[in-house]
CSV table of C-alpha atoms and ligand atoms in Angstrom, one decimal:
chain,number,residue,atom,x,y,z
A,48,MET,CA,0.0,0.0,0.0
A,49,VAL,CA,1.3,3.5,-0.8
A,50,VAL,CA,0.0,6.9,0.0
A,51,ILE,CA,0.1,9.5,-2.8
A,52,ARG,CA,-0.5,13.1,-2.0
A,53,GLY,CA,-1.7,15.9,-4.2
A,54,ALA,CA,-3.0,19.5,-4.1
A,55,THR,CA,-4.4,22.1,-6.3
A,56,THR,CA,-6.1,25.5,-6.2
A,57,ILE,CA,-9.3,26.9,-7.7
A,58,ALA,CA,-9.9,30.4,-9.0
A,59,GLU,CA,-13.2,30.9,-7.3
A,60,ASP,CA,-15.5,28.9,-5.0
A,61,ASN,CA,-18.1,27.3,-7.3
A,62,ALA,CA,-19.1,23.7,-8.0
A,63,GLU,CA,-17.8,23.8,-11.6
A,64,GLU,CA,-14.3,25.0,-10.6
A,65,ILE,CA,-14.2,22.2,-7.9
A,66,ARG,CA,-15.3,19.5,-10.4
A,67,LYS,CA,-12.7,20.6,-13.0
A,68,ALA,CA,-9.9,21.0,-10.5
A,69,VAL,CA,-10.5,17.6,-8.8
A,70,LYS,CA,-10.8,15.8,-12.1
A,71,GLU,CA,-7.6,17.3,-13.4
A,72,LEU,CA,-5.7,16.5,-10.2
A,73,LEU,CA,-6.8,12.9,-10.1
A,74,LEU,CA,-6.0,12.4,-13.8
A,75,GLN,CA,-2.5,13.7,-13.2
A,76,ILE,CA,-2.0,11.5,-10.2
A,77,GLU,CA,-3.3,8.5,-12.1
A,78,SER,CA,-1.1,9.1,-15.1
A,79,ARG,CA,2.1,10.1,-13.3
A,80,ASN,CA,1.8,7.0,-11.0
A,81,GLY,CA,0.5,4.5,-13.6
A,82,ILE,CA,-2.3,3.4,-11.3
A,83,SER,CA,-5.8,2.3,-12.2
A,84,ARG,CA,-9.0,3.3,-10.4
A,85,ASP,CA,-9.6,-0.1,-8.9
A,86,GLU,CA,-6.2,0.1,-7.1
A,87,VAL,CA,-7.3,3.2,-5.2
A,88,VAL,CA,-8.7,1.9,-2.0
A,89,SER,CA,-9.5,5.2,-0.4
A,90,MET,CA,-9.2,9.0,-0.9
A,91,VAL,CA,-9.3,11.7,1.7
A,92,PHE,CA,-9.8,15.3,0.6
A,93,SER,CA,-9.4,18.4,2.7
A,94,SER,CA,-10.2,21.9,1.5
A,95,THR,CA,-9.4,25.3,2.9
A,96,SER,CA,-12.2,27.0,4.9
A,97,ASP,CA,-13.0,29.4,2.1
A,98,ILE,CA,-14.5,26.5,0.0
A,99,HIS,CA,-18.2,25.9,0.6
A,100,SER,CA,-19.9,25.1,-2.6
A,101,PHE,CA,-19.2,21.5,-3.4
A,102,TYR,CA,-17.6,18.4,-1.8
A,103,PRO,CA,-14.3,17.4,-3.5
A,104,ALA,CA,-15.2,13.7,-2.7
A,105,LYS,CA,-18.4,14.1,-4.7
A,106,ALA,CA,-16.4,15.6,-7.6
A,107,ALA,CA,-14.1,12.5,-7.4
A,108,ARG,CA,-17.1,10.2,-7.5
A,109,GLU,CA,-18.5,12.1,-10.6
A,110,ALA,CA,-15.0,11.8,-12.2
A,111,GLY,CA,-15.3,8.0,-12.1
A,112,PHE,CA,-13.7,7.0,-8.8
A,113,GLU,CA,-16.7,5.0,-7.7
A,114,SER,CA,-15.0,2.0,-6.2
A,115,SER,CA,-12.9,4.0,-3.6
A,116,ALA,CA,-14.0,5.0,-0.2
A,117,LEU,CA,-14.2,8.8,-0.3
A,118,PHE,CA,-14.1,11.4,2.4
A,119,SER,CA,-14.0,15.2,2.5
A,120,ALA,CA,-13.0,17.4,5.5
A,121,GLN,CA,-12.4,21.1,6.0
A,122,GLU,CA,-9.2,22.6,7.2
A,123,PRO,CA,-8.9,25.3,9.9
A,124,GLU,CA,-8.3,28.9,8.8
A,125,ILE,CA,-4.6,29.6,9.1
A,126,ASP,CA,-3.2,33.1,8.8
A,127,GLY,CA,-1.1,33.4,5.7
A,128,GLY,CA,-2.3,29.9,4.5
A,129,LEU,CA,-2.9,29.2,0.9
A,130,LYS,CA,-6.4,30.3,-0.4
A,131,LEU,CA,-9.0,28.1,-2.2
A,132,CYS,CA,-6.8,25.0,-2.0
A,133,ILE,CA,-7.9,21.3,-2.2
A,134,ARG,CA,-5.6,18.6,-0.9
A,135,VAL,CA,-5.9,14.9,-1.3
A,136,MET,CA,-4.3,11.7,0.0
A,137,LEU,CA,-4.8,8.5,-2.1
A,138,PHE,CA,-4.3,5.1,-0.4
A,139,VAL,CA,-3.3,2.8,-3.3
A,140,GLU,CA,-3.0,-0.9,-3.3
A,141,LYS,CA,0.3,-1.1,-5.3
A,142,ASN,CA,4.0,-1.4,-4.6
A,143,ILE,CA,5.3,1.8,-6.3
A,144,THR,CA,7.4,4.8,-5.4
A,145,PRO,CA,4.7,7.5,-5.1
A,146,ARG,CA,4.9,10.6,-7.3
A,147,HIS,CA,3.0,13.4,-5.5
A,148,VAL,CA,1.3,16.0,-7.7
A,149,TYR,CA,1.0,19.7,-6.9
A,150,LEU,CA,-0.8,21.8,-9.4
A,151,GLY,CA,-1.8,25.5,-9.9
A,152,GLY,CA,-1.2,27.7,-6.9
A,153,ALA,CA,-0.4,24.7,-4.8
A,154,LYS,CA,2.9,24.2,-6.6
A,155,VAL,CA,4.5,26.6,-4.0
A,156,LEU,CA,3.7,24.0,-1.3
A,157,ARG,CA,6.2,21.5,-2.8
A,158,LYS,CA,8.4,23.2,-5.3
A,159,ASP,CA,10.7,20.3,-5.1
A,160,LEU,CA,8.0,18.0,-6.5
A,161,SER,CA,6.2,20.2,-9.0
A,162,GLY,CA,8.3,22.9,-10.5
A,163,LYS,CA,11.9,23.3,-11.6
A,164,MET,CA,14.3,24.2,-8.8
A,165,ASN,CA,17.9,25.1,-8.7
A,166,ILE,CA,20.0,24.7,-5.6
A,167,ALA,CA,23.3,26.6,-5.5
A,168,ILE,CA,26.0,25.5,-3.1
A,169,ASP,CA,29.2,27.5,-2.9
A,170,GLY,CA,32.2,27.4,-0.6
A,171,PRO,CA,35.9,26.7,-0.4
A,172,ALA,CA,37.6,23.3,-1.2
A,173,GLY,CA,36.8,20.6,1.4
A,174,SER,CA,33.8,22.4,2.9
A,175,GLY,CA,31.6,19.3,2.1
A,176,LYS,CA,29.9,20.8,-1.0
A,177,SER,CA,30.1,17.9,-3.3
A,178,THR,CA,29.1,15.3,-0.7
A,179,VAL,CA,25.9,17.1,0.3
A,180,ALA,CA,25.1,18.2,-3.2
A,181,LYS,CA,25.1,14.6,-4.4
A,182,ALA,CA,22.9,13.6,-1.4
A,183,LEU,CA,20.4,16.5,-2.0
A,184,ALA,CA,20.2,15.7,-5.7
A,185,LYS,CA,19.4,12.1,-4.8
A,186,GLU,CA,16.9,13.1,-2.2
A,187,TYR,CA,15.0,15.3,-4.6
A,188,SER,CA,15.6,13.1,-7.7
A,189,ILE,CA,17.3,15.9,-9.6
A,190,LEU,CA,20.6,16.4,-11.3
A,191,TYR,CA,23.9,17.2,-9.7
A,192,LEU,CA,26.3,19.4,-11.6
A,193,ASP,CA,29.8,19.6,-10.3
A,194,THR,CA,31.1,22.8,-11.8
A,195,GLY,CA,34.6,22.4,-10.4
A,196,ALA,CA,35.0,19.4,-12.7
A,197,MET,CA,34.6,21.7,-15.7
A,198,TYR,CA,37.4,24.0,-14.5
A,199,ARG,CA,39.5,20.9,-13.7
A,200,ALA,CA,39.0,19.6,-17.2
A,201,CYS,CA,40.2,22.9,-18.7
A,202,ALA,CA,43.2,22.8,-16.4
A,203,LEU,CA,44.0,19.2,-17.4
A,204,LYS,CA,44.0,20.1,-21.0
A,205,ALA,CA,46.4,23.0,-20.3
A,206,LEU,CA,48.7,20.8,-18.2
A,207,ASP,CA,48.7,18.0,-20.8
A,208,LYS,CA,49.5,20.5,-23.6
A,209,GLY,CA,52.2,22.1,-21.6
A,210,THR,CA,50.5,25.5,-21.8
A,211,ASN,CA,51.8,28.3,-19.6
A,212,LEU,CA,49.0,28.6,-17.0
A,213,ASP,CA,50.1,32.2,-16.2
A,214,SER,CA,49.5,33.3,-19.7
A,215,GLU,CA,45.9,34.4,-20.1
A,216,GLU,CA,46.5,34.6,-23.9
A,217,GLU,CA,47.7,31.1,-24.2
A,218,ILE,CA,44.9,29.7,-22.1
A,219,CYS,CA,42.4,31.7,-24.1
A,220,GLU,CA,43.8,30.3,-27.3
A,221,LEU,CA,43.6,26.7,-25.9
A,222,MET,CA,39.9,27.3,-25.0
A,223,ARG,CA,39.1,27.9,-28.7
A,224,ASP,CA,39.1,24.3,-29.6
A,225,LEU,CA,38.0,22.9,-26.2
A,226,ARG,CA,35.4,20.1,-26.5
A,227,LEU,CA,34.0,19.7,-23.0
A,228,THR,CA,30.8,17.9,-22.3
A,229,VAL,CA,29.2,16.7,-19.1
A,230,GLU,CA,27.3,13.5,-19.4
A,231,TYR,CA,25.4,11.2,-17.0
A,232,GLU,CA,25.7,7.5,-16.4
A,233,ASN,CA,23.6,5.8,-13.7
A,234,GLY,CA,23.1,9.3,-12.2
A,235,MET,CA,26.9,9.9,-12.0
A,236,GLN,CA,28.5,12.8,-13.7
A,237,LYS,CA,31.0,12.0,-16.4
A,238,THR,CA,33.3,14.7,-17.6
A,239,VAL,CA,34.3,14.2,-21.2
A,240,LEU,CA,37.2,16.2,-22.6
A,241,ASP,CA,37.9,16.0,-26.3
A,242,GLY,CA,36.0,12.7,-26.5
A,243,LYS,CA,37.7,11.1,-23.5
A,244,ASP,CA,36.2,10.4,-20.1
A,245,VAL,CA,38.5,12.3,-17.7
A,246,SER,CA,36.3,12.0,-14.6
A,247,GLU,CA,39.1,10.3,-12.6
A,248,GLU,CA,42.1,12.1,-14.1
A,249,ILE,CA,40.8,15.5,-13.1
A,250,ARG,CA,40.9,14.5,-9.4
A,251,GLN,CA,44.7,14.3,-9.4
A,252,PRO,CA,46.2,16.7,-6.8
A,253,ARG,CA,48.2,18.4,-9.6
A,254,VAL,CA,45.0,19.5,-11.3
A,255,SER,CA,43.5,21.3,-8.3
A,256,MET,CA,45.7,24.4,-8.2
A,257,ALA,CA,45.9,24.5,-12.0
A,258,ALA,CA,42.1,24.6,-12.0
A,259,SER,CA,42.0,27.5,-9.6
A,260,THR,CA,44.5,29.3,-11.8
A,261,VAL,CA,42.8,28.9,-15.2
A,262,SER,CA,39.4,29.7,-13.6
A,263,LYS,CA,40.7,33.3,-13.1
A,264,TYR,CA,40.4,34.1,-16.7
A,265,LEU,CA,37.4,35.8,-18.2
A,266,SER,CA,37.2,33.7,-21.4
A,267,VAL,CA,37.2,30.5,-19.3
A,268,ARG,CA,34.7,31.7,-16.8
A,269,LEU,CA,32.2,33.0,-19.4
A,270,ARG,CA,32.4,29.8,-21.3
A,271,MET,CA,31.8,27.6,-18.2
A,272,ALA,CA,29.1,29.8,-16.8
A,273,GLU,CA,27.2,29.7,-20.1
A,274,LYS,CA,27.3,25.9,-20.1
A,275,GLN,CA,26.2,25.8,-16.4
A,276,ARG,CA,23.3,28.2,-17.0
A,277,GLU,CA,22.2,26.1,-20.0
A,278,VAL,CA,21.9,23.0,-17.9
A,279,ALA,CA,20.2,24.9,-15.0
A,280,SER,CA,17.6,26.5,-17.3
A,281,ASN,CA,16.5,23.2,-18.7
A,282,MET,CA,16.1,21.1,-15.6
A,283,SER,CA,16.1,21.0,-11.8
A,284,CYS,CA,19.6,20.6,-10.4
A,285,VAL,CA,22.0,21.1,-7.5
A,286,LEU,CA,25.1,23.0,-8.6
A,287,ASP,CA,28.2,23.3,-6.5
A,288,GLY,CA,31.1,25.7,-7.0
A,289,ARG,CA,32.4,29.0,-6.0
A,290,ASP,CA,30.2,31.5,-7.8
A,291,ILE,CA,26.9,29.8,-8.4
A,292,GLY,CA,24.8,31.9,-6.1
A,293,THR,CA,26.6,35.2,-6.9
A,294,PHE,CA,27.3,35.0,-10.7
A,295,VAL,CA,26.0,31.9,-12.5
A,296,LEU,CA,22.5,31.8,-11.0
A,297,PRO,CA,21.9,34.8,-8.9
A,298,ASP,CA,18.2,33.9,-9.0
A,299,ALA,CA,18.7,30.3,-7.8
A,300,ASP,CA,15.7,29.1,-5.6
A,301,PHE,CA,18.0,28.0,-2.8
A,302,LYS,CA,21.5,29.2,-1.9
A,303,PHE,CA,23.9,27.8,0.5
A,304,PHE,CA,27.4,28.8,1.5
A,305,LEU,CA,29.4,26.0,3.2
A,306,THR,CA,32.5,26.7,5.2
A,307,ALA,CA,34.8,24.8,7.6
A,308,SER,CA,38.2,25.6,9.2
A,309,PRO,CA,41.3,25.1,7.0
A,310,GLN,CA,42.4,22.3,9.3
A,311,VAL,CA,39.1,20.4,8.9
A,312,ARG,CA,39.1,20.9,5.2
A,313,ALA,CA,42.6,19.7,4.8
A,314,ASN,CA,41.8,16.6,6.9
A,315,ARG,CA,38.9,15.8,4.7
A,316,ARG,CA,40.9,16.2,1.5
A,317,PHE,CA,43.7,14.1,3.0
A,318,ASP,CA,41.4,11.2,3.8
A,319,GLU,CA,39.7,11.5,0.4
A,320,LEU,CA,43.0,11.4,-1.6
A,321,THR,CA,44.7,8.7,0.5
A,322,ALA,CA,41.6,6.6,0.1
A,323,LYS,CA,42.0,6.9,-3.6
A,324,GLY,CA,45.6,5.7,-3.3
A,325,TYR,CA,47.4,9.0,-3.7
A,326,THR,CA,50.5,9.7,-1.5
A,327,VAL,CA,50.0,13.1,0.0
A,328,ASN,CA,51.9,15.3,2.5
A,329,TYR,CA,49.4,16.7,4.9
A,330,GLU,CA,51.2,20.0,5.5
A,331,GLU,CA,51.6,20.6,1.8
A,332,LEU,CA,48.0,19.8,1.2
A,333,LYS,CA,46.8,22.2,3.9
A,334,ASP,CA,49.1,24.9,2.5
A,335,GLU,CA,47.8,24.3,-1.0
A,336,ILE,CA,44.2,24.6,0.2
A,337,ILE,CA,44.9,27.9,1.8
A,338,ARG,CA,46.6,29.2,-1.3
A,339,ARG,CA,43.8,28.0,-3.5
A,340,ASP,CA,41.2,29.8,-1.2
A,341,GLU,CA,43.2,32.9,-1.4
A,342,GLN,CA,43.5,32.8,-5.2
A,343,ASP,CA,39.8,31.9,-5.6
A,344,SER,CA,38.5,34.6,-3.3
A,345,THR,CA,40.7,37.4,-4.6
A,346,ARG,CA,40.3,37.0,-8.3
A,347,GLU,CA,38.7,39.8,-10.2
A,348,ILE,CA,35.9,37.9,-11.9
A,349,ALA,CA,33.3,36.1,-10.0
A,350,PRO,CA,35.4,35.4,-6.9
A,351,LEU,CA,34.5,32.8,-4.2
A,352,LYS,CA,32.1,34.8,-2.0
A,353,GLN,CA,29.0,34.2,-0.1
A,354,ALA,CA,25.9,35.6,-1.8
A,355,GLU,CA,24.0,38.0,0.4
A,356,ASP,CA,20.9,35.8,0.4
A,357,ALA,CA,22.8,32.5,0.9
A,358,VAL,CA,22.4,30.4,4.1
A,359,ARG,CA,25.8,30.0,5.6
A,360,ILE,CA,26.6,26.7,7.3
A,361,ASP,CA,29.9,26.1,9.1
A,362,THR,CA,30.4,22.3,8.7
A,363,SER,CA,33.6,22.1,10.9
A,364,GLU,CA,31.8,20.4,13.8
A,365,MET,CA,29.0,18.8,11.9
A,366,THR,CA,28.6,15.3,10.4
A,367,ILE,CA,27.5,15.0,6.8
A,368,ALA,CA,24.0,13.8,7.9
A,369,GLN,CA,23.6,16.9,10.1
A,370,VAL,CA,24.6,19.2,7.3
A,371,ILE,CA,22.1,17.5,4.9
A,372,ALA,CA,19.3,17.6,7.5
A,373,GLU,CA,19.9,21.3,8.1
A,374,MET,CA,19.9,22.1,4.4
A,375,LYS,CA,16.7,20.1,3.9
A,376,ARG,CA,15.1,21.9,6.8
A,377,ARG,CA,16.0,25.3,5.2
A,378,ILE,CA,14.7,24.2,1.8
A,379,GLN,CA,11.4,22.9,3.3
A,380,GLU,CA,11.1,26.1,5.3
A,381,LYS,CA,11.3,28.2,2.1
A,382,ILE,CA,9.1,25.9,0.1
B,545,DC,O1,35.5,22.4,-6.4
B,545,DC,P1,36.8,22.0,-7.0
B,545,DC,O2,37.9,21.8,-6.0
B,545,DC,O3,36.7,20.8,-7.9
B,545,DC,O4,37.3,23.3,-7.9
B,545,DC,C1,38.5,23.4,-8.5
B,545,DC,C2,38.8,24.8,-8.8
B,545,DC,O5,38.0,25.3,-9.9
B,545,DC,C3,38.6,25.8,-7.7
B,545,DC,O6,39.8,26.0,-6.9
B,545,DC,C4,38.2,27.1,-8.3
B,545,DC,C5,37.6,26.7,-9.6
B,545,DC,N1,36.1,26.8,-9.6
B,545,DC,C6,35.6,28.0,-9.9
B,545,DC,O7,36.3,29.0,-10.0
B,545,DC,N2,34.2,28.2,-9.9
B,545,DC,C7,33.4,27.2,-9.7
B,545,DC,N3,32.1,27.4,-9.8
B,545,DC,C8,33.9,25.9,-9.4
B,545,DC,C9,35.3,25.7,-9.4
């Protein structure tokens, strides 16, 4: 048995509006969940206290849901609550993952389920961005775009070609024939550079500082930001980086800025890299992280900076689960 939820709003309180809205809501729930009417054991409707003219349960019966047990109730009047809203809970005899449906003005109740949403997560290296970004993307069944991987791919190309990283002109020239795509396989991002999957190669420690250096240049940033905006405009996604909330998507629905002490961040990166089999010197790694932060936050174009409207979370003393719970709480609060 699963429970599927849904909600919609009507323009005015009259029987015709209620019939139309209930029918559309139920049709959407049926088609998005692939259920048939005889699998719906029961339906419970509630409507806001400004609805008087017709029972939503009766509208459901008229719409053909005759075999289910139907019930309508009225909600209390809540200050600031949604107006003219009908909610429903369907109890369905089927083993499926429910797809809840929010239509009309009720979309604001669950933006994560009904509309497109972009979540921007910025912060310095090792602040936990990518781990929580992946978890949130999974939680909301949306895409995760690792924007750092794109700068890393540019840097890898420059390193492999022996390009002088300090020469903006040479890097700019190199970008002319850059073929960089981001693809997805089993929900995992694959970074493809000039036709080759470089997802692992770009994680090498030598690429980190180089990525920070090439990302200073205008031609690189504009090109990457354009690609990132294209992805974000087409679908719901979580993007992590340095400038998502300030430059790439200043209108993102949710913005977070994660931080942690340099010590904690260096520890995390150390564990991550050693687990992958790299030999790393802790002090050197910490020093590199500090230098990279400095370079990322002092560059002229789109530096690493907290957006004014971003929620700041210091993750130094928090577990991953705590950070994710706090972010979900903030998202739900705003929805
Ligand atoms: O998140 P990361 O460590 O993979 O990023 C590598 C570098 O890329 C980082 O030091 C700065 C740059 N970067 C950026 O300038 N803007 C982004 N949105 C993401 C990364």
